[in-house]
Short mmCIF file of C-alpha atoms and ligand atoms in Angstrom, two decimals:
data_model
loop_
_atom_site.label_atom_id
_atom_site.label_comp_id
_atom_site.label_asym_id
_atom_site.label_seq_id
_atom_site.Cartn_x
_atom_site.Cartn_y
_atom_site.Cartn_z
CA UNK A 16 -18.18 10.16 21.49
CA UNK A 17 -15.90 6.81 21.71
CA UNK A 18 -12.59 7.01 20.12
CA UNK A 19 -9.44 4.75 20.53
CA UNK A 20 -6.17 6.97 21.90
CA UNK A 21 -3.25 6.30 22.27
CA UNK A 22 -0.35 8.42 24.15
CA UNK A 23 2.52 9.05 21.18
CA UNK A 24 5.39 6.79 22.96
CA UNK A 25 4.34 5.09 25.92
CA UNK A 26 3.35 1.37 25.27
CA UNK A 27 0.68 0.57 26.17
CA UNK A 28 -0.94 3.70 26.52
CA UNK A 29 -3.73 2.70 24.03
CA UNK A 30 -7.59 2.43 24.80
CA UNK A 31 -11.32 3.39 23.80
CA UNK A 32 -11.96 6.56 25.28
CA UNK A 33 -14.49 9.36 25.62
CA UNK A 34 -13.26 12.51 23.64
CA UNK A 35 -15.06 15.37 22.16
CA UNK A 36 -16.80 15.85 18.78
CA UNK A 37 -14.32 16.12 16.10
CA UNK A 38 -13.33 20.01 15.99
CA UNK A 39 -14.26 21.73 12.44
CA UNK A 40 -10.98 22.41 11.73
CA UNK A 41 -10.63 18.95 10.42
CA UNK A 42 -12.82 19.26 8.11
CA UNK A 43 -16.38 20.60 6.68
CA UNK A 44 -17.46 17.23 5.95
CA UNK A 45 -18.89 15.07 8.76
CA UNK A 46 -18.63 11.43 8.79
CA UNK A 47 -19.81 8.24 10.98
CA UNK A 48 -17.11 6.01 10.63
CA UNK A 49 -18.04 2.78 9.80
CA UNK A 50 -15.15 0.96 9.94
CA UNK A 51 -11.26 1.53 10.64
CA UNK A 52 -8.16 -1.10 9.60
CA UNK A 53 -5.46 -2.12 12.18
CA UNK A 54 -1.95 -2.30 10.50
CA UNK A 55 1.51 -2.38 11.24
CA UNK A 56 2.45 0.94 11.75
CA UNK A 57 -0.75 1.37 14.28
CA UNK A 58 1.06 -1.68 15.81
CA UNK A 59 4.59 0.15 16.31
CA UNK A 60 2.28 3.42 17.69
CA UNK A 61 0.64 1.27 20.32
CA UNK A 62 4.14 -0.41 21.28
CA UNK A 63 5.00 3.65 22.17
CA UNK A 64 7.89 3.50 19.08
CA UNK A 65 6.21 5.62 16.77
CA UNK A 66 3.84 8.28 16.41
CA UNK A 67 3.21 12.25 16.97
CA UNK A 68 0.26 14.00 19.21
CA UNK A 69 -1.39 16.45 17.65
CA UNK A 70 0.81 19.89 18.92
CA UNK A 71 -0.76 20.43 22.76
CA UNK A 72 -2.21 17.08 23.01
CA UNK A 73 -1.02 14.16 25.26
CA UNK A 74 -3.28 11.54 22.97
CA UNK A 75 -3.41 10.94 19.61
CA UNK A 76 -7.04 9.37 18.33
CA UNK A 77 -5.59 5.76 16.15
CA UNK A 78 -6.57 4.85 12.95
CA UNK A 79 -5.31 5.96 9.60
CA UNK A 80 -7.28 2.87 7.26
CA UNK A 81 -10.82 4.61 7.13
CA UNK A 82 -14.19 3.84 5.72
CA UNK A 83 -17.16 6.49 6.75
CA UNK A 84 -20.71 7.33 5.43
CA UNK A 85 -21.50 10.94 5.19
CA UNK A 86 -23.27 12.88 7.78
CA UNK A 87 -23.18 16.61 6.96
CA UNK A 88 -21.33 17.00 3.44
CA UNK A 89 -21.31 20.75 3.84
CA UNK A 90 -20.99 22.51 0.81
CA UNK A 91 -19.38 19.76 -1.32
CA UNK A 92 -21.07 17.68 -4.20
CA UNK A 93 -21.56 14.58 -1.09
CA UNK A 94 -24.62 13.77 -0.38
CA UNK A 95 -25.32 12.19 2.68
CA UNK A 96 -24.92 8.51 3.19
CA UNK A 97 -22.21 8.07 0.99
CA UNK A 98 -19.39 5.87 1.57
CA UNK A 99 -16.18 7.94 1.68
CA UNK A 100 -12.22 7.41 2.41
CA UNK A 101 -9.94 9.68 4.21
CA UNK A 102 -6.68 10.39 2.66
CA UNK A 103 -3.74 9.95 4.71
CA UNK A 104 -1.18 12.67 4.59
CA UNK A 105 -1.49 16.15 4.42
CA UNK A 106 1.46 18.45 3.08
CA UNK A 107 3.50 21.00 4.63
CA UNK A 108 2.44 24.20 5.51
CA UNK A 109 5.87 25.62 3.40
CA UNK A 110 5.01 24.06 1.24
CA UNK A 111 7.71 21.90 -0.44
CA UNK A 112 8.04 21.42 -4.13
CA UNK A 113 6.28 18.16 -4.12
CA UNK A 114 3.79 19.18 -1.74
CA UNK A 115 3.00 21.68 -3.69
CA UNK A 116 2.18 19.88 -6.43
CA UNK A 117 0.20 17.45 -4.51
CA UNK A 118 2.80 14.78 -4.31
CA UNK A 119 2.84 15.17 -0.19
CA UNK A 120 3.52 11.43 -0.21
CA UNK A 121 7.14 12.12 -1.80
CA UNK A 122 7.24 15.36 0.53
CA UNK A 123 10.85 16.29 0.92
CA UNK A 124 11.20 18.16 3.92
CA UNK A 125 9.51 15.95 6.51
CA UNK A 126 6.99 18.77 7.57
CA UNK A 127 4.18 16.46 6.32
CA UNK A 128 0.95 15.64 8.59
CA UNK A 129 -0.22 11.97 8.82
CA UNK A 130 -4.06 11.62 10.36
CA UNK A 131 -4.04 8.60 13.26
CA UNK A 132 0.01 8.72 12.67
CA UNK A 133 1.59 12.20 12.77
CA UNK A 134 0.20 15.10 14.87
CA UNK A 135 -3.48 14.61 13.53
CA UNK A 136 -6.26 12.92 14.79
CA UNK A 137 -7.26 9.62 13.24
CA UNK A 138 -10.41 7.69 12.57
CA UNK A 139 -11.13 5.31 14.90
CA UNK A 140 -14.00 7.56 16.39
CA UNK A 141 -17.81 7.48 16.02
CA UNK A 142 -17.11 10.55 14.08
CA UNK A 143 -14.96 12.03 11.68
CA UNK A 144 -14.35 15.25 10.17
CA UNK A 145 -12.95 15.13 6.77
CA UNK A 146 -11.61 18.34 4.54
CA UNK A 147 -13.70 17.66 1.14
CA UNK A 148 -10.35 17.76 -0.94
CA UNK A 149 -8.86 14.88 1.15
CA UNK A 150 -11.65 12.26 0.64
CA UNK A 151 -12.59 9.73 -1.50
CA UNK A 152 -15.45 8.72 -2.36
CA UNK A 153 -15.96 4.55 -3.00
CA UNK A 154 -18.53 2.23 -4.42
CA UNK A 155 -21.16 1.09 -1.66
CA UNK A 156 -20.95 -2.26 -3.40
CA UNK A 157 -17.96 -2.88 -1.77
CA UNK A 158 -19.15 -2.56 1.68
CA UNK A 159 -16.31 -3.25 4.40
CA UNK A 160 -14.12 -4.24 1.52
CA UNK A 161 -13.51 -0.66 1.08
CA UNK A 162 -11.50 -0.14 3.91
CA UNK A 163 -8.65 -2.08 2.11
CA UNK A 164 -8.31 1.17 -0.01
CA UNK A 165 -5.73 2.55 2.12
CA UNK A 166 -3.78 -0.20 2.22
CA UNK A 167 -3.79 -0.41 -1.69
CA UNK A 168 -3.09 2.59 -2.12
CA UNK A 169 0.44 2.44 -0.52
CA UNK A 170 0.77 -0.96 -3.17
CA UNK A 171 0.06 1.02 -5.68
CA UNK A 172 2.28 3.91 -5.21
CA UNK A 173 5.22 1.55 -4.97
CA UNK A 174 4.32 -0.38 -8.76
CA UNK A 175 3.89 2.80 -9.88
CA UNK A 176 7.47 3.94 -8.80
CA UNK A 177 8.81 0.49 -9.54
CA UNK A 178 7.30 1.36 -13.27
CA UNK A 179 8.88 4.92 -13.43
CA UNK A 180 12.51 3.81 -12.63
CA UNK A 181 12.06 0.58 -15.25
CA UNK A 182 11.71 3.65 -17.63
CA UNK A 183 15.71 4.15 -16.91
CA UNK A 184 16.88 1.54 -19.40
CA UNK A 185 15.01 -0.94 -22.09
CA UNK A 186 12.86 -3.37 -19.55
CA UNK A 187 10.35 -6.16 -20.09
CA UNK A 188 9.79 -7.56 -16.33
CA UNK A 189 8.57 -10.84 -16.10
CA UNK A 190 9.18 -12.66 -12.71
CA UNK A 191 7.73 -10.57 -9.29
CA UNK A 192 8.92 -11.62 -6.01
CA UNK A 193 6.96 -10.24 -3.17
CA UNK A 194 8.55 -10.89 0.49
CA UNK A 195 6.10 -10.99 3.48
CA UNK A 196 2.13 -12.24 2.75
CA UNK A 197 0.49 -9.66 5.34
CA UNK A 198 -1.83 -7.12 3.94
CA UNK A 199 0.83 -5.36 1.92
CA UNK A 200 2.52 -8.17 0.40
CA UNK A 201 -0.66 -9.63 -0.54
CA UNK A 202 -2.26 -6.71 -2.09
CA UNK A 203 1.31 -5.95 -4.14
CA UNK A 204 1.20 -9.74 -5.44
CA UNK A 205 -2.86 -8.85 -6.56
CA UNK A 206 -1.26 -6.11 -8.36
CA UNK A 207 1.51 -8.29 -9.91
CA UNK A 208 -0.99 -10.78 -11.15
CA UNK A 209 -3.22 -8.21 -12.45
CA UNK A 210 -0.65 -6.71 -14.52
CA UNK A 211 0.40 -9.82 -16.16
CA UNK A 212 3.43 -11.10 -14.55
CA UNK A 213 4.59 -14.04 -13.20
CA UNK A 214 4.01 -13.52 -9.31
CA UNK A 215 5.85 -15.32 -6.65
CA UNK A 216 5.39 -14.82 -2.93
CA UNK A 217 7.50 -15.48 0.09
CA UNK A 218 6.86 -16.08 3.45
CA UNK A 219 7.69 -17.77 7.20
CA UNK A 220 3.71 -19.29 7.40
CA UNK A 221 3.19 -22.69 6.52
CA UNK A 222 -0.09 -23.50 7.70
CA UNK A 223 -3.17 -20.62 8.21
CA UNK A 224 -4.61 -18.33 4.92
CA UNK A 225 -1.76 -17.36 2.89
CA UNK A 226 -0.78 -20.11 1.30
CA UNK A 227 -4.28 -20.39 -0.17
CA UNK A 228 -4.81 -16.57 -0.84
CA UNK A 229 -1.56 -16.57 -2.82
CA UNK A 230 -2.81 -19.76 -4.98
CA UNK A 231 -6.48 -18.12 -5.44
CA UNK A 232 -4.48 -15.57 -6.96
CA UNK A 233 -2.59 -17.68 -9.56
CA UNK A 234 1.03 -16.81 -8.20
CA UNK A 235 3.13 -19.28 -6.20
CA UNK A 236 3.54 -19.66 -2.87
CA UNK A 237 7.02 -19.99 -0.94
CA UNK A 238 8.30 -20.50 2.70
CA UNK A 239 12.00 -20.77 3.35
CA UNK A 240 14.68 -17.99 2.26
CA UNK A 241 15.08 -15.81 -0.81
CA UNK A 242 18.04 -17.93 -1.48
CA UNK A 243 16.26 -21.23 -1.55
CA UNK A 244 13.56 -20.11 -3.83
CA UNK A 245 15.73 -20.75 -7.42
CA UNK A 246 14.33 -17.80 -9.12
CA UNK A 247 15.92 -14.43 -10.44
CA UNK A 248 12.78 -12.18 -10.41
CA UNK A 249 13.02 -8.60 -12.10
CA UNK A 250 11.10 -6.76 -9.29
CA UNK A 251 11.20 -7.49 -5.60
CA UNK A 252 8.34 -6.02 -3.33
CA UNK A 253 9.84 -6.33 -0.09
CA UNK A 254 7.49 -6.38 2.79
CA UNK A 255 9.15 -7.78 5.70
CA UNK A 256 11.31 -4.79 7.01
CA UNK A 257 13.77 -7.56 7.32
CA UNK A 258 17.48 -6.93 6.72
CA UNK A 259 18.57 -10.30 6.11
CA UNK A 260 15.81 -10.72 3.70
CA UNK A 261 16.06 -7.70 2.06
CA UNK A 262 20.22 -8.39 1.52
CA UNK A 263 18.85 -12.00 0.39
CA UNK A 264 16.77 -10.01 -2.44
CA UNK A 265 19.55 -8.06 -3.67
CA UNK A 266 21.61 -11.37 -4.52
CA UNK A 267 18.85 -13.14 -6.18
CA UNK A 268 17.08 -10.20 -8.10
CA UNK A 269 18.22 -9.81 -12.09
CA UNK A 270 21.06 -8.13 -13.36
CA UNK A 271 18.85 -4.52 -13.82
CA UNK A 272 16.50 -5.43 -11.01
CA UNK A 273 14.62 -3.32 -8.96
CA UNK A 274 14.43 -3.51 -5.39
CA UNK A 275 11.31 -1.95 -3.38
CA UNK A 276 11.91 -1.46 0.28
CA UNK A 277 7.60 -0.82 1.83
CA UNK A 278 8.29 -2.61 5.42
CA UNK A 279 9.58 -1.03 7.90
CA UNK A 280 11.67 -3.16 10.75
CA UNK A 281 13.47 -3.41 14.30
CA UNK A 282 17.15 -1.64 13.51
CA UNK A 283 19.18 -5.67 13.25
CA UNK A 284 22.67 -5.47 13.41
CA UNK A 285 23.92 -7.50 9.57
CA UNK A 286 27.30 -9.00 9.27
CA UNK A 287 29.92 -6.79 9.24
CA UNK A 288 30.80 -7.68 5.02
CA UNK A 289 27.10 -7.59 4.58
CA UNK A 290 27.36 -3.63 3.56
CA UNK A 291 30.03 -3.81 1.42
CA UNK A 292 28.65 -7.43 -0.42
CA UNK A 293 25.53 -5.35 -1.16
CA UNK A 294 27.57 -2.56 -2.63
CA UNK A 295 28.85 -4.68 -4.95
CA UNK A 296 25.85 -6.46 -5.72
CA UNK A 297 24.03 -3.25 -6.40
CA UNK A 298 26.76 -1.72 -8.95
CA UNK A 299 27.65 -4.82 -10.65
CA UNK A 300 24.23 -5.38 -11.26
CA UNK A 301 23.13 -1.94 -12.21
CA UNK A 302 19.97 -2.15 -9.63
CA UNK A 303 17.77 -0.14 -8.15
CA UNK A 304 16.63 -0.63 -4.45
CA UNK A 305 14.51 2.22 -3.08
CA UNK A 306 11.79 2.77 -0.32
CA UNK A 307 8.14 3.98 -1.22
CA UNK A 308 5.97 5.27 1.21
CA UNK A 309 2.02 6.68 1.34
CA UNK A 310 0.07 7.73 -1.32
CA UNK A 311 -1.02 10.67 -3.40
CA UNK A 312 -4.68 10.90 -4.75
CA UNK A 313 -3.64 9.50 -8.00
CA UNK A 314 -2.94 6.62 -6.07
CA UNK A 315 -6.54 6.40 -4.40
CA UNK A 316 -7.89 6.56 -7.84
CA UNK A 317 -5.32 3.61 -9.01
CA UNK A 318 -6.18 1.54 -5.75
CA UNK A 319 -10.21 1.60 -6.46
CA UNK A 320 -9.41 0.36 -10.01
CA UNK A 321 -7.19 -2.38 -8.30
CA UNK A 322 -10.00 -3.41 -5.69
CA UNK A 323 -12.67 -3.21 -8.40
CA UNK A 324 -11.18 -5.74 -11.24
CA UNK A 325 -10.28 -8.17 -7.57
CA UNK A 326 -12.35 -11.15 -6.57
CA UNK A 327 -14.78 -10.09 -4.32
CA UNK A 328 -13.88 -13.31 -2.30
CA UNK A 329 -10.91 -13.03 -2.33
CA UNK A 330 -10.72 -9.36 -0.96
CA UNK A 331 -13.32 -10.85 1.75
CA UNK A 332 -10.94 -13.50 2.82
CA UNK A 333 -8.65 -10.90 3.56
CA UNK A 334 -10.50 -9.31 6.30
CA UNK A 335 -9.50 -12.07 8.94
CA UNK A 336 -11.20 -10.72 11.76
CA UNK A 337 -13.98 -7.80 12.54
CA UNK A 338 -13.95 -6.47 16.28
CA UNK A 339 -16.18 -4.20 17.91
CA UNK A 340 -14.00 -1.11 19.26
CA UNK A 341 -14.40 -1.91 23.07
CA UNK A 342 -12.51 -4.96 22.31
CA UNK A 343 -9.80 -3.02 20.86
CA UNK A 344 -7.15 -4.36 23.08
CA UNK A 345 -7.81 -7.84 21.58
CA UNK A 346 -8.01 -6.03 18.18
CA UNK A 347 -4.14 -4.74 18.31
CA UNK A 348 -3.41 -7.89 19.83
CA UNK A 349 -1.72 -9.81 17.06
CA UNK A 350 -2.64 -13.60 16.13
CA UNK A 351 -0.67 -15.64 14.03
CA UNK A 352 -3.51 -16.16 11.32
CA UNK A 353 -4.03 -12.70 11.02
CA UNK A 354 -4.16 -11.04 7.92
CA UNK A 355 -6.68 -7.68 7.77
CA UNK A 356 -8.08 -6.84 11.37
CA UNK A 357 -10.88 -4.49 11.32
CA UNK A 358 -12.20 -2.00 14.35
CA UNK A 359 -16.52 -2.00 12.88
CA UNK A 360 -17.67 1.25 14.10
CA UNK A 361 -20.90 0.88 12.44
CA UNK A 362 -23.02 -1.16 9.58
CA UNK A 363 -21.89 -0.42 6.24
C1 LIG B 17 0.49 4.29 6.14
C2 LIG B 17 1.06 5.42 5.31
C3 LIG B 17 2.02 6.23 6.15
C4 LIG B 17 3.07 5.32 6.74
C5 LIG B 17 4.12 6.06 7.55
C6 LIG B 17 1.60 3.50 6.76
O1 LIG B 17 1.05 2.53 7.60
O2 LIG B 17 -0.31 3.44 5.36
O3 LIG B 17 0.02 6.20 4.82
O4 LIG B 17 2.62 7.21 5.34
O5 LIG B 17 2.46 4.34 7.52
O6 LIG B 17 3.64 6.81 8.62
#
């Protein structure tokens, strides 16, 4: 069968290739993929900065945003032709506290598993195995719009972090700011909106969908710097990766804010008062700024609520571009009007 590999650390190393079946041991449950999201983090894999083989291997098969229609469901409760999601992140073999309690996205000794990231294979394949207790299933109504899950998921993981640490102290949020209007940010400010608050959104583009995605939505749209904006928002959902932006945030959240770091970015150098500025920003203002990554299956569950109470069109204008996987060079190739672009493996 046709997957896309990729050698761990050397750029460029990415293509479609032929590869074998997908070996049991990934799963009883057989899946045809129908379709696989490119993101950020398959971008920093590809560039050879990121990313683990799978112990033995020299490739690792891509693609961690799944959407897959059963084949063989084994002996679960599947039946075939439904429209399933792989979970990310598998815990350690230990396994660690969290882990252990199914929490592997807050696993705290780094021996975690990622499929298409870390030492697993991915889904950007014809076929997929899946292990039955690390699927999801998802409403056929939403078609390719369910390969967005993924994405959510990590969204809402961080507001549901953001909403344990408000429980510190007496908090009635208001104001959201949400930095970067890629997939992430976007999805955090449909979260924002849909729980009520005000929702503002940052970023560089001036022209292409974002402006009108983050209007659609009923929050405001910004370009310019944090500093500009005028506005001392309670929560800041950070998804630029950005130093300077995220130092920018720090000044202009609330006395009591919270901070959450989800982008990850190229190691800049800040000003040399820059740390110390932020430690007194941080104390002074008693806040919180912390970094959330993956998602547990609570979160899967809390993401298809999220994508089911969304516009349909909205969710659709998300998915900027669909590309068949033997152009998958032109797939990880970025464009400036990209928001969602999606490898179809097959028809949903
Ligand atoms: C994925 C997460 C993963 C993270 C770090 C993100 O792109 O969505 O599931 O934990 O990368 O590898």
């Amino acid at each position: 069968m046709q997957a896309v590999t990729v050698v761990p650390g050397a750029a460029g190393s990415a293509k479609l290739d032929d590869v074998g079946e997908p070996a049991l041991e990934l799963g009883s449950v057989l899946v045809e993929t129908l379709a696989v999201g490119v993101c950020g983090t398959d971008a920093e894999i590809v560039s050879g900065n990121y990313g683990w083989a799978p112990p033995g291997e020299e490739r690792l098969i891509l693609g961690h945003e799944s959407l897959g229609r059963v084949i063989d469901p084994g002996v679960t409760g599947l039946a075939v032709g439904e429209h399933v999601v792989g979970i990310v992140r598998r815990p350690d073999r230990v396994p660690c506290p969290n882990c252990a309690v199914g929490e592997w996205d807050m696993c705290s000794n780094g021996g975690y598993t990622e499929r298409g990231i870390k030492q697993v294979h991915g889904f950007m394949a014809e076929r997929c195995r899946i292990e039955p207790d690390y699927l999801v299933r998802v409403d056929k109504r939403l078609g390719i719009l369910a390969v967005l899950l993924e994405p959510t998921t990590v969204v809402a993981k961080a507001w549901e972090q953001i909403y344990a640490i408000g429980q510190r102290t007496f908090w009635d949020p208001n104001t959201v700011l949400v930095t970067g209007a890629g997939p992430i940010g976007l999805l955090a400010a449909l979260i924002g909106v849909q729980l009520g608050m005000d929702v503002h959104v940052l970023d560089r583009a001036t022209t292409g969908p974002k402006p009108a995605l983050v209007r659609q939505l009923g929050a405001s749209y910004h370009t310019g710097t944090v500093s500009d904006l005028g506005i001392s928002p309670d929560i800041v959902l950070e998804c630029t990766g950005a130093l300077p932006v995220i130092l920018q945030a720090a000044d202009a959240v609330a006395p009591g804010g919270i901070v959450c770091l989800t982008g990850i970015g190229p190691a800049t150098t800040a000003p040399a008062n820059r740390p110390a500025g932020l430690t007194n920003t941080a104390v002074l203002k008693n806040l919180v700024i912390f970094g959330s990554v993956n998602a547990n299956r609570r979160h899967y569950y809390r993401a298809a609520k999220v994508l089911a109470k969304a516009d349909r069109s909205w969710l659709e204008q998300l998915v900027t571009r669909r590309v068949l996987p033997d152009a998958v060079d032109d797939a990880l190739a970025k464009r400036s009007d990209d928001i969602k672009v999606v490898l179809e493996f097959g028809q949903p």
